[in-house]
Tab-separated table of C-alpha atoms in Angstrom:
chain	number	residue	atom	x	y	z
H	1	UNK	CA	-9.118	4.194	7.739
H	2	UNK	CA	-6.489	4.180	10.650
H	3	UNK	CA	-6.779	0.463	11.415
H	4	UNK	CA	-5.565	-0.348	7.915
H	5	UNK	CA	-3.431	2.595	7.700
H	6	UNK	CA	-1.456	1.027	10.839
H	7	UNK	CA	-1.887	-2.667	9.493
H	8	UNK	CA	-0.109	-1.215	5.972
H	9	UNK	CA	3.304	0.240	7.879
H	10	UNK	CA	3.031	-3.278	10.209
H	11	UNK	CA	2.883	-5.203	6.550
H	12	UNK	CA	6.045	-3.299	5.620
H	13	UNK	CA	7.853	-3.530	8.435
H	14	UNK	CA	7.101	-6.985	8.193
H	15	UNK	CA	8.643	-7.207	4.141
H	16	UNK	CA	11.350	-5.068	5.020
H	17	UNK	CA	13.048	-7.187	7.999
H	18	UNK	CA	12.415	-10.604	6.592
H	19	UNK	CA	13.668	-10.495	2.956
H	20	UNK	CA	11.868	-13.321	1.791
H	21	UNK	CA	8.850	-13.572	-0.668
H	22	UNK	CA	7.156	-16.735	-0.853
H	23	UNK	CA	4.189	-17.655	0.285
H	24	UNK	CA	4.634	-18.628	3.764
H	25	UNK	CA	6.701	-15.899	5.094
H	26	UNK	CA	4.102	-12.801	3.402
H	27	UNK	CA	0.727	-15.204	5.032
H	28	UNK	CA	2.717	-15.669	8.430
H	29	UNK	CA	3.678	-12.127	7.739
H	30	UNK	CA	-0.637	-11.036	7.232
H	31	UNK	CA	-1.750	-13.174	10.787
H	32	UNK	CA	0.788	-11.662	12.976
H	33	UNK	CA	0.632	-8.061	11.659
H	34	UNK	CA	-3.219	-8.657	11.249
H	35	UNK	CA	-3.470	-9.775	15.227
H	36	UNK	CA	-1.146	-7.017	16.374
H	37	UNK	CA	-3.629	-4.576	13.967
H	38	UNK	CA	-6.959	-6.523	16.267
H	39	UNK	CA	-4.735	-5.808	19.723
H	40	UNK	CA	-3.183	-2.614	19.640
H	41	UNK	CA	-4.208	-0.127	16.589
H	42	UNK	CA	-5.698	2.940	19.010
H	43	UNK	CA	-1.879	3.509	20.499
H	44	UNK	CA	-0.656	5.106	17.242
H	45	UNK	CA	-1.537	8.453	15.125
H	46	UNK	CA	-4.144	10.216	18.797
H	47	UNK	CA	-5.627	12.720	16.616
H	48	UNK	CA	-8.453	10.006	14.785
H	49	UNK	CA	-10.780	13.084	14.204
H	50	UNK	CA	-8.398	14.314	11.275
H	51	UNK	CA	-9.132	13.142	7.160
H	52	UNK	CA	-6.779	10.742	5.255
H	53	UNK	CA	-5.671	14.544	2.751
H	54	UNK	CA	-5.287	15.915	6.264
H	55	UNK	CA	-2.475	13.229	6.820
H	56	UNK	CA	-1.631	12.967	3.512
H	57	UNK	CA	-0.681	17.162	3.143
H	58	UNK	CA	0.776	16.948	6.473
H	59	UNK	CA	2.734	14.049	5.544
H	60	UNK	CA	4.112	16.551	2.204
H	61	UNK	CA	4.718	18.829	4.565
H	62	UNK	CA	7.298	17.171	6.687
H	63	UNK	CA	9.019	15.827	3.585
H	64	UNK	CA	9.836	19.428	2.381
H	65	UNK	CA	10.873	19.922	6.361
H	66	UNK	CA	13.774	17.864	6.593
H	67	UNK	CA	16.204	19.143	3.909
H	68	UNK	CA	15.829	22.259	6.316
H	69	UNK	CA	16.459	20.320	9.315
H	70	UNK	CA	19.011	18.442	8.367
H	71	UNK	CA	20.903	21.724	7.053
H	72	UNK	CA	20.169	22.559	9.846
H	73	UNK	CA	21.908	19.698	12.317
H	74	UNK	CA	24.709	19.952	9.793
H	75	UNK	CA	24.833	23.955	10.795
H	76	UNK	CA	25.288	22.328	14.544
H	77	UNK	CA	28.318	19.879	13.763
H	78	UNK	CA	30.264	22.982	12.573
H	79	UNK	CA	29.694	25.022	15.243
H	80	UNK	CA	31.021	22.186	17.885
H	81	UNK	CA	32.975	21.839	15.675
H	82	UNK	CA	34.441	25.147	16.063
H	83	UNK	CA	34.312	25.083	19.807
H	84	UNK	CA	35.274	21.861	20.624
H	85	UNK	CA	39.039	23.232	17.957
H	86	UNK	CA	39.442	26.457	18.279
H	87	UNK	CA	40.976	28.389	21.310
H	88	UNK	CA	38.151	31.657	20.294
H	89	UNK	CA	35.824	29.833	19.852
H	90	UNK	CA	35.913	28.157	23.420
H	91	UNK	CA	35.965	32.119	25.337
H	92	UNK	CA	33.347	32.615	23.223
H	93	UNK	CA	31.215	30.264	24.945
H	94	UNK	CA	28.662	31.159	27.674
H	95	UNK	CA	25.426	28.865	28.441
H	96	UNK	CA	22.800	29.792	29.931
H	97	UNK	CA	18.517	28.526	30.322
H	98	UNK	CA	16.522	30.735	28.047
H	99	UNK	CA	12.796	29.836	28.865
H	100	UNK	CA	9.990	30.477	26.378
H	101	UNK	CA	6.748	29.874	25.594
H	102	UNK	CA	4.779	28.134	22.650
H	103	UNK	CA	1.797	28.172	21.153
H	104	UNK	CA	1.823	24.767	19.560
H	105	UNK	CA	-0.830	22.950	20.901
H	106	UNK	CA	-1.083	18.920	20.092
H	107	UNK	CA	2.034	16.831	22.442
H	108	UNK	CA	3.330	15.506	18.643
H	109	UNK	CA	4.099	19.116	17.841
H	110	UNK	CA	5.322	19.960	20.650
H	111	UNK	CA	8.075	17.123	20.081
H	112	UNK	CA	8.762	17.409	16.682
H	113	UNK	CA	9.707	21.302	18.061
H	114	UNK	CA	11.867	19.661	21.099
H	115	UNK	CA	13.964	17.550	18.603
H	116	UNK	CA	14.251	20.350	16.966
H	117	UNK	CA	15.398	22.691	19.278
H	118	UNK	CA	17.573	19.625	20.487
H	119	UNK	CA	19.246	19.829	16.548
H	120	UNK	CA	19.760	23.064	15.644
H	121	UNK	CA	23.429	25.087	16.455
H	122	UNK	CA	23.928	25.539	20.214
H	123	UNK	CA	20.375	24.928	22.100
H	124	UNK	CA	19.609	21.540	23.703
H	125	UNK	CA	15.754	21.415	25.260
H	126	UNK	CA	16.240	20.525	29.186
H	127	UNK	CA	12.574	20.340	30.522
H	128	UNK	CA	9.366	21.131	29.022
H	129	UNK	CA	6.401	21.750	31.393
H	130	UNK	CA	2.832	21.970	29.490
H	131	UNK	CA	3.669	25.254	27.348
H	132	UNK	CA	6.848	26.720	29.206
H	133	UNK	CA	9.638	25.084	27.373
H	134	UNK	CA	13.144	25.573	29.424
H	135	UNK	CA	16.820	25.458	26.278
H	136	UNK	CA	19.686	25.490	27.350
H	137	UNK	CA	21.820	27.582	24.556
H	138	UNK	CA	25.460	27.835	24.112
H	139	UNK	CA	26.114	31.321	23.403
H	140	UNK	CA	23.977	34.800	22.899
H	141	UNK	CA	23.519	35.051	18.908
H	142	UNK	CA	22.294	31.887	19.085
H	143	UNK	CA	19.461	32.251	21.715
H	144	UNK	CA	18.680	35.937	19.771
H	145	UNK	CA	17.768	33.198	16.298
H	146	UNK	CA	15.859	30.289	19.105
H	147	UNK	CA	13.266	34.068	20.255
H	148	UNK	CA	12.066	35.754	16.939
H	149	UNK	CA	10.290	31.563	16.492
H	150	UNK	CA	12.018	31.086	13.617
H	151	UNK	CA	11.924	26.880	14.135
H	152	UNK	CA	8.154	27.497	15.526
H	153	UNK	CA	6.789	28.568	12.481
H	154	UNK	CA	8.573	25.523	10.643
H	155	UNK	CA	6.936	22.667	12.686
H	156	UNK	CA	3.228	25.192	12.749
H	157	UNK	CA	3.317	25.273	9.033
H	158	UNK	CA	3.433	21.792	8.903
H	159	UNK	CA	1.353	20.024	11.762
H	160	UNK	CA	-0.619	23.852	13.076
H	161	UNK	CA	-1.027	25.617	10.003
H	162	UNK	CA	-4.461	27.673	11.507
H	163	UNK	CA	-2.727	28.677	14.839
H	164	UNK	CA	-0.440	30.852	11.847
H	165	UNK	CA	-3.013	32.159	10.166
H	166	UNK	CA	-4.797	33.461	13.443
H	167	UNK	CA	-1.767	35.658	14.514
D	1	UNK	CA	31.146	-20.157	-14.488
D	2	UNK	CA	34.927	-20.071	-15.137
D	3	UNK	CA	37.381	-17.572	-13.868
D	4	UNK	CA	37.506	-15.149	-16.277
D	5	UNK	CA	33.548	-14.595	-16.457
D	6	UNK	CA	33.484	-13.684	-13.359
D	7	UNK	CA	36.217	-11.643	-13.189
D	8	UNK	CA	34.581	-9.576	-15.765
D	9	UNK	CA	31.695	-9.225	-14.090
D	10	UNK	CA	33.488	-7.959	-11.291
D	11	UNK	CA	35.231	-5.561	-12.965
D	12	UNK	CA	32.282	-4.745	-14.751
D	13	UNK	CA	29.897	-4.082	-11.374
D	14	UNK	CA	33.093	-1.600	-10.026
D	15	UNK	CA	33.951	-0.203	-12.829
D	16	UNK	CA	29.899	1.023	-13.739
D	17	UNK	CA	29.375	1.597	-9.832
D	18	UNK	CA	32.813	3.878	-8.518
D	19	UNK	CA	30.890	7.606	-8.092
D	20	UNK	CA	28.644	5.638	-5.807
D	21	UNK	CA	31.500	4.401	-4.069
D	22	UNK	CA	33.250	7.074	-3.479
D	23	UNK	CA	30.445	9.202	-2.106
D	24	UNK	CA	30.073	6.580	0.302
D	25	UNK	CA	33.513	6.733	0.732
D	26	UNK	CA	32.888	10.294	1.315
D	27	UNK	CA	30.493	10.529	3.660
D	28	UNK	CA	32.211	7.992	5.704
D	29	UNK	CA	35.696	10.105	5.854
D	30	UNK	CA	32.923	13.238	6.513
D	31	UNK	CA	31.147	11.197	9.643
D	32	UNK	CA	34.914	10.203	11.355
D	33	UNK	CA	35.836	14.340	11.185
D	34	UNK	CA	32.092	15.254	13.059
D	35	UNK	CA	32.789	11.896	15.601
D	36	UNK	CA	35.801	13.627	16.057
D	37	UNK	CA	35.135	16.857	16.422
D	38	UNK	CA	32.834	15.139	19.288
D	39	UNK	CA	35.221	13.383	20.408
D	40	UNK	CA	37.396	16.702	21.503
D	41	UNK	CA	34.349	18.202	22.648
D	42	UNK	CA	33.267	15.921	25.620
D	43	UNK	CA	36.833	16.114	26.498
D	44	UNK	CA	37.525	19.889	26.734
D	45	UNK	CA	34.025	21.385	27.507
D	46	UNK	CA	33.422	22.497	31.291
D	47	UNK	CA	30.968	21.201	32.371
D	48	UNK	CA	28.280	18.620	31.848
D	49	UNK	CA	25.846	20.203	29.878
D	50	UNK	CA	27.756	21.391	27.373
D	51	UNK	CA	29.562	17.937	27.540
D	52	UNK	CA	25.611	17.669	26.316
D	53	UNK	CA	25.718	19.668	23.185
D	54	UNK	CA	28.614	18.137	22.042
D	55	UNK	CA	27.208	14.246	22.475
D	56	UNK	CA	23.870	15.336	21.742
D	57	UNK	CA	24.796	16.750	17.645
D	58	UNK	CA	27.889	14.988	17.510
D	59	UNK	CA	26.717	11.746	17.685
D	60	UNK	CA	23.835	11.974	15.756
D	61	UNK	CA	25.505	13.248	12.314
D	62	UNK	CA	28.154	11.250	12.240
D	63	UNK	CA	26.188	8.177	13.039
D	64	UNK	CA	23.674	9.098	10.024
D	65	UNK	CA	26.383	9.651	7.564
D	66	UNK	CA	28.286	6.977	8.709
D	67	UNK	CA	25.217	4.440	8.349
D	68	UNK	CA	24.036	6.102	5.359
D	69	UNK	CA	28.221	6.055	3.563
D	70	UNK	CA	27.960	1.558	4.350
D	71	UNK	CA	24.912	1.885	2.972
D	72	UNK	CA	25.664	3.508	-0.682
D	73	UNK	CA	28.895	1.372	-0.362
D	74	UNK	CA	27.529	-2.240	-0.197
D	75	UNK	CA	25.048	-1.572	-2.389
D	76	UNK	CA	26.906	-3.894	-5.344
D	77	UNK	CA	23.862	-3.918	-7.924
D	78	UNK	CA	20.602	-3.187	-7.633
D	79	UNK	CA	18.813	-6.321	-6.816
D	80	UNK	CA	16.568	-6.512	-4.485
D	81	UNK	CA	17.918	-7.563	-2.051
D	82	UNK	CA	20.353	-4.608	-1.983
D	83	UNK	CA	17.635	-2.017	-1.577
D	84	UNK	CA	15.722	-4.249	1.406
D	85	UNK	CA	19.911	-3.693	2.647
D	86	UNK	CA	19.523	-0.094	2.016
D	87	UNK	CA	15.852	0.003	2.854
D	88	UNK	CA	17.141	-1.879	6.029
D	89	UNK	CA	20.238	1.015	6.699
D	90	UNK	CA	18.410	4.336	6.413
D	91	UNK	CA	15.481	2.868	8.922
D	92	UNK	CA	19.016	2.096	11.079
D	93	UNK	CA	19.296	5.831	10.155
D	94	UNK	CA	15.597	6.939	10.963
D	95	UNK	CA	15.268	5.774	14.513
D	96	UNK	CA	19.106	7.737	15.132
D	97	UNK	CA	17.575	10.441	13.723
D	98	UNK	CA	14.434	10.613	16.069
D	99	UNK	CA	16.272	8.993	18.685
D	100	UNK	CA	19.431	10.498	19.448
D	101	UNK	CA	17.757	13.697	20.416
D	102	UNK	CA	15.113	12.500	22.781
D	103	UNK	CA	18.064	10.496	24.515
D	104	UNK	CA	19.856	14.131	24.714
D	105	UNK	CA	16.635	15.750	26.305
D	106	UNK	CA	15.948	13.017	28.794
D	107	UNK	CA	19.299	12.981	30.361
D	108	UNK	CA	19.505	16.557	30.489
D	109	UNK	CA	15.912	16.598	32.088
D	110	UNK	CA	17.523	14.301	34.528
D	111	UNK	CA	20.258	16.218	35.458
D	112	UNK	CA	18.669	19.444	35.740
D	113	UNK	CA	16.223	17.938	38.373
D	114	UNK	CA	19.105	16.444	40.186
D	115	UNK	CA	21.366	18.933	42.027
D	116	UNK	CA	23.378	19.719	39.168
D	117	UNK	CA	24.712	22.673	39.213
D	118	UNK	CA	24.548	24.494	35.957
D	119	UNK	CA	27.702	26.830	34.593
D	120	UNK	CA	27.121	30.693	35.122
D	121	UNK	CA	25.619	32.893	37.905
D	122	UNK	CA	22.466	33.371	36.128
D	123	UNK	CA	22.329	30.010	35.847
D	124	UNK	CA	22.756	28.878	39.234
D	125	UNK	CA	20.007	31.210	40.128
D	126	UNK	CA	17.757	30.310	38.089
D	127	UNK	CA	18.358	26.925	39.343
D	128	UNK	CA	18.521	27.740	42.812
D	129	UNK	CA	15.018	29.083	42.674
D	130	UNK	CA	13.632	26.268	41.092
D	131	UNK	CA	15.002	23.842	43.791
D	132	UNK	CA	13.210	25.946	46.273
D	133	UNK	CA	9.833	26.280	43.905
D	134	UNK	CA	10.029	22.029	43.790
D	135	UNK	CA	10.288	21.086	46.895
V	1	UNK	CA	39.405	-1.091	-1.753
V	2	UNK	CA	35.998	-1.396	0.247
V	3	UNK	CA	37.918	-3.768	2.878
V	4	UNK	CA	40.748	-1.139	3.377
V	5	UNK	CA	38.061	1.390	3.454
V	6	UNK	CA	36.019	-0.948	6.008
V	7	UNK	CA	39.469	-1.733	8.158
V	8	UNK	CA	40.884	1.746	7.812
V	9	UNK	CA	36.923	2.873	8.856
V	10	UNK	CA	37.010	0.257	12.100
V	11	UNK	CA	40.428	0.969	12.872
V	12	UNK	CA	39.438	5.331	13.385
V	13	UNK	CA	36.556	3.740	15.880
V	14	UNK	CA	37.873	1.871	17.498
V	15	UNK	CA	40.855	5.154	18.250
V	16	UNK	CA	38.468	7.495	18.630
V	17	UNK	CA	36.356	5.949	21.306
V	18	UNK	CA	39.525	5.901	23.526
V	19	UNK	CA	38.549	10.415	24.827
V	20	UNK	CA	34.635	8.898	25.469
V	21	UNK	CA	36.658	5.847	27.850
V	22	UNK	CA	38.502	8.145	29.285
V	23	UNK	CA	35.048	10.536	29.813
V	24	UNK	CA	33.771	7.061	31.270
V	25	UNK	CA	36.210	6.131	33.685
V	26	UNK	CA	36.460	9.924	35.286
V	27	UNK	CA	33.149	11.297	35.017
V	28	UNK	CA	32.861	13.489	37.590
V	29	UNK	CA	29.388	12.216	37.554
V	30	UNK	CA	27.296	9.626	36.809
V	31	UNK	CA	25.350	12.164	34.357
V	32	UNK	CA	28.916	12.415	32.393
V	33	UNK	CA	29.275	8.189	32.290
V	34	UNK	CA	25.684	6.800	31.571
V	35	UNK	CA	26.465	9.547	28.291
V	36	UNK	CA	29.487	8.144	27.033
V	37	UNK	CA	27.937	5.262	27.151
V	38	UNK	CA	25.570	6.694	25.208
V	39	UNK	CA	28.068	7.467	22.002
V	40	UNK	CA	29.692	4.097	22.448
V	41	UNK	CA	26.324	2.172	22.344
V	42	UNK	CA	25.317	4.387	18.913
V	43	UNK	CA	28.896	3.715	17.587
V	44	UNK	CA	28.748	-0.208	18.248
V	45	UNK	CA	25.808	0.063	15.754
V	46	UNK	CA	28.011	1.819	13.167
V	47	UNK	CA	30.949	-0.929	13.782
V	48	UNK	CA	29.145	-3.816	13.851
V	49	UNK	CA	27.849	-2.738	10.069
V	50	UNK	CA	31.659	-2.327	9.309
V	51	UNK	CA	31.556	-5.609	10.795
V	52	UNK	CA	29.195	-7.426	8.154
V	53	UNK	CA	30.976	-5.578	6.346
V	54	UNK	CA	34.630	-7.125	6.313
V	55	UNK	CA	32.998	-10.432	6.139
V	56	UNK	CA	29.822	-9.629	3.333
V	57	UNK	CA	27.052	-10.732	5.359
V	58	UNK	CA	25.228	-7.349	6.038
V	59	UNK	CA	22.354	-8.376	5.681
V	60	UNK	CA	22.859	-10.783	8.840
V	61	UNK	CA	24.607	-7.870	10.747
V	62	UNK	CA	22.297	-4.927	10.348
V	63	UNK	CA	19.903	-6.861	12.219
V	64	UNK	CA	22.258	-6.765	15.094
V	65	UNK	CA	23.591	-2.944	14.278
V	66	UNK	CA	19.081	-2.220	14.712
V	67	UNK	CA	18.849	-4.882	18.017
V	68	UNK	CA	21.577	-2.678	19.064
V	69	UNK	CA	20.856	0.659	18.587
V	70	UNK	CA	17.393	0.136	20.774
V	71	UNK	CA	18.788	-1.254	23.509
V	72	UNK	CA	21.208	1.648	24.092
V	73	UNK	CA	17.981	3.746	23.193
V	74	UNK	CA	16.182	1.570	26.445
V	75	UNK	CA	19.411	1.671	28.831
V	76	UNK	CA	19.930	5.330	28.769
V	77	UNK	CA	16.622	6.228	29.816
V	78	UNK	CA	16.109	3.362	31.914
V	79	UNK	CA	19.226	4.267	33.799
V	80	UNK	CA	18.144	8.286	33.746
V	81	UNK	CA	15.106	7.621	34.725
V	82	UNK	CA	16.629	4.796	37.967
V	83	UNK	CA	19.130	8.196	38.824
V	84	UNK	CA	16.746	10.318	38.612
V	85	UNK	CA	12.768	9.508	39.236
V	86	UNK	CA	11.294	12.510	36.895
V	87	UNK	CA	7.498	13.503	37.843
V	88	UNK	CA	4.624	13.633	36.494
V	89	UNK	CA	3.356	17.413	35.137
V	90	UNK	CA	0.364	16.694	37.761
V	91	UNK	CA	2.968	15.851	40.442
V	92	UNK	CA	5.167	19.327	39.967
V	93	UNK	CA	1.343	21.260	40.185
V	94	UNK	CA	-0.173	20.080	43.203
V	95	UNK	CA	3.931	20.468	45.140
V	96	UNK	CA	4.291	23.362	43.437
V	97	UNK	CA	0.570	24.321	44.983
V	98	UNK	CA	1.470	23.049	48.232
V	99	UNK	CA	4.444	25.511	48.482
V	100	UNK	CA	3.059	28.392	47.377
V	101	UNK	CA	0.387	28.071	50.026
């Protein structure tokens, strides 16, 4: 199943980038996508034990996760704009480093969590060592918001729902 | 095709799709505003880490907004070619949405492992502890 | 209408790139400089799409924009690796053990 999924993704990429629909170009696309799939189909999708339904569920919940993260990006930009433009915002700035430990297991979930932390207002992931995240924050109240773990819960809802049920 | 036909077609296309173009121009101008915030922050903020905040976030959102705006503006008719173009531009947007936080994390990590000093006193203590542990 | 919008947009992008160039020129550390280079790289991708709108060949210029965005991403990662060699997690732990005992 997974090689077929990789082939379909590559072929979709080919069609979008080439933009020609005659038999010659589509045939070239099929041949080259087959070669690439044969050579390197084990690079994408690390965990091969999950079934198709689980993957589709993940994709659907990831689509529901996207509007929230986009709204967070807009809030983060308004925060940066306020800090850069006004004098009061500039004075309230107090950068420091916060350390916390996550319960997410897989590497991909950690990657999504790190990128989400970077995109939420006032925080940037600085260093990840195993389960420990070092986060650089801009001001005090945003830091409290981070430590309650709202972002972590959002990511865990998408990728590891079983870790939420335990706690 | 005579000149009049051409003008009629152009005018009808312009009128029927005007809200889409207006939305695209609105997105582009919003992206410029956020890029202004990022540029001013890049000048005004005191040290590297806070400048990274301004650049990482402002750059992500303003590039995404501007590219989406131009994708909407170039959407002249709903033919297959223009849909392919729109999907390509959204591919660039998706790539930047993934790549820009990764770049800021990579630069942040490289700077924090260097001798670069954070701003406050607490940070100074933490980073000096880290340095002792590592070496 | 669209041409005027594209011209105004490109000029405003160029004007707003001046502060970033100032940061590259002055920047106290080399990290500031590579940060500015990365910002200008992503904005150049936008500028290529603007130029494509002006010449009415967006389908061609979008490919350049994709290539440029990829190139600036790889450049930032390579330069940060060059400036400071990041070590793997295992190596970090073994060094900590050595320092601790």
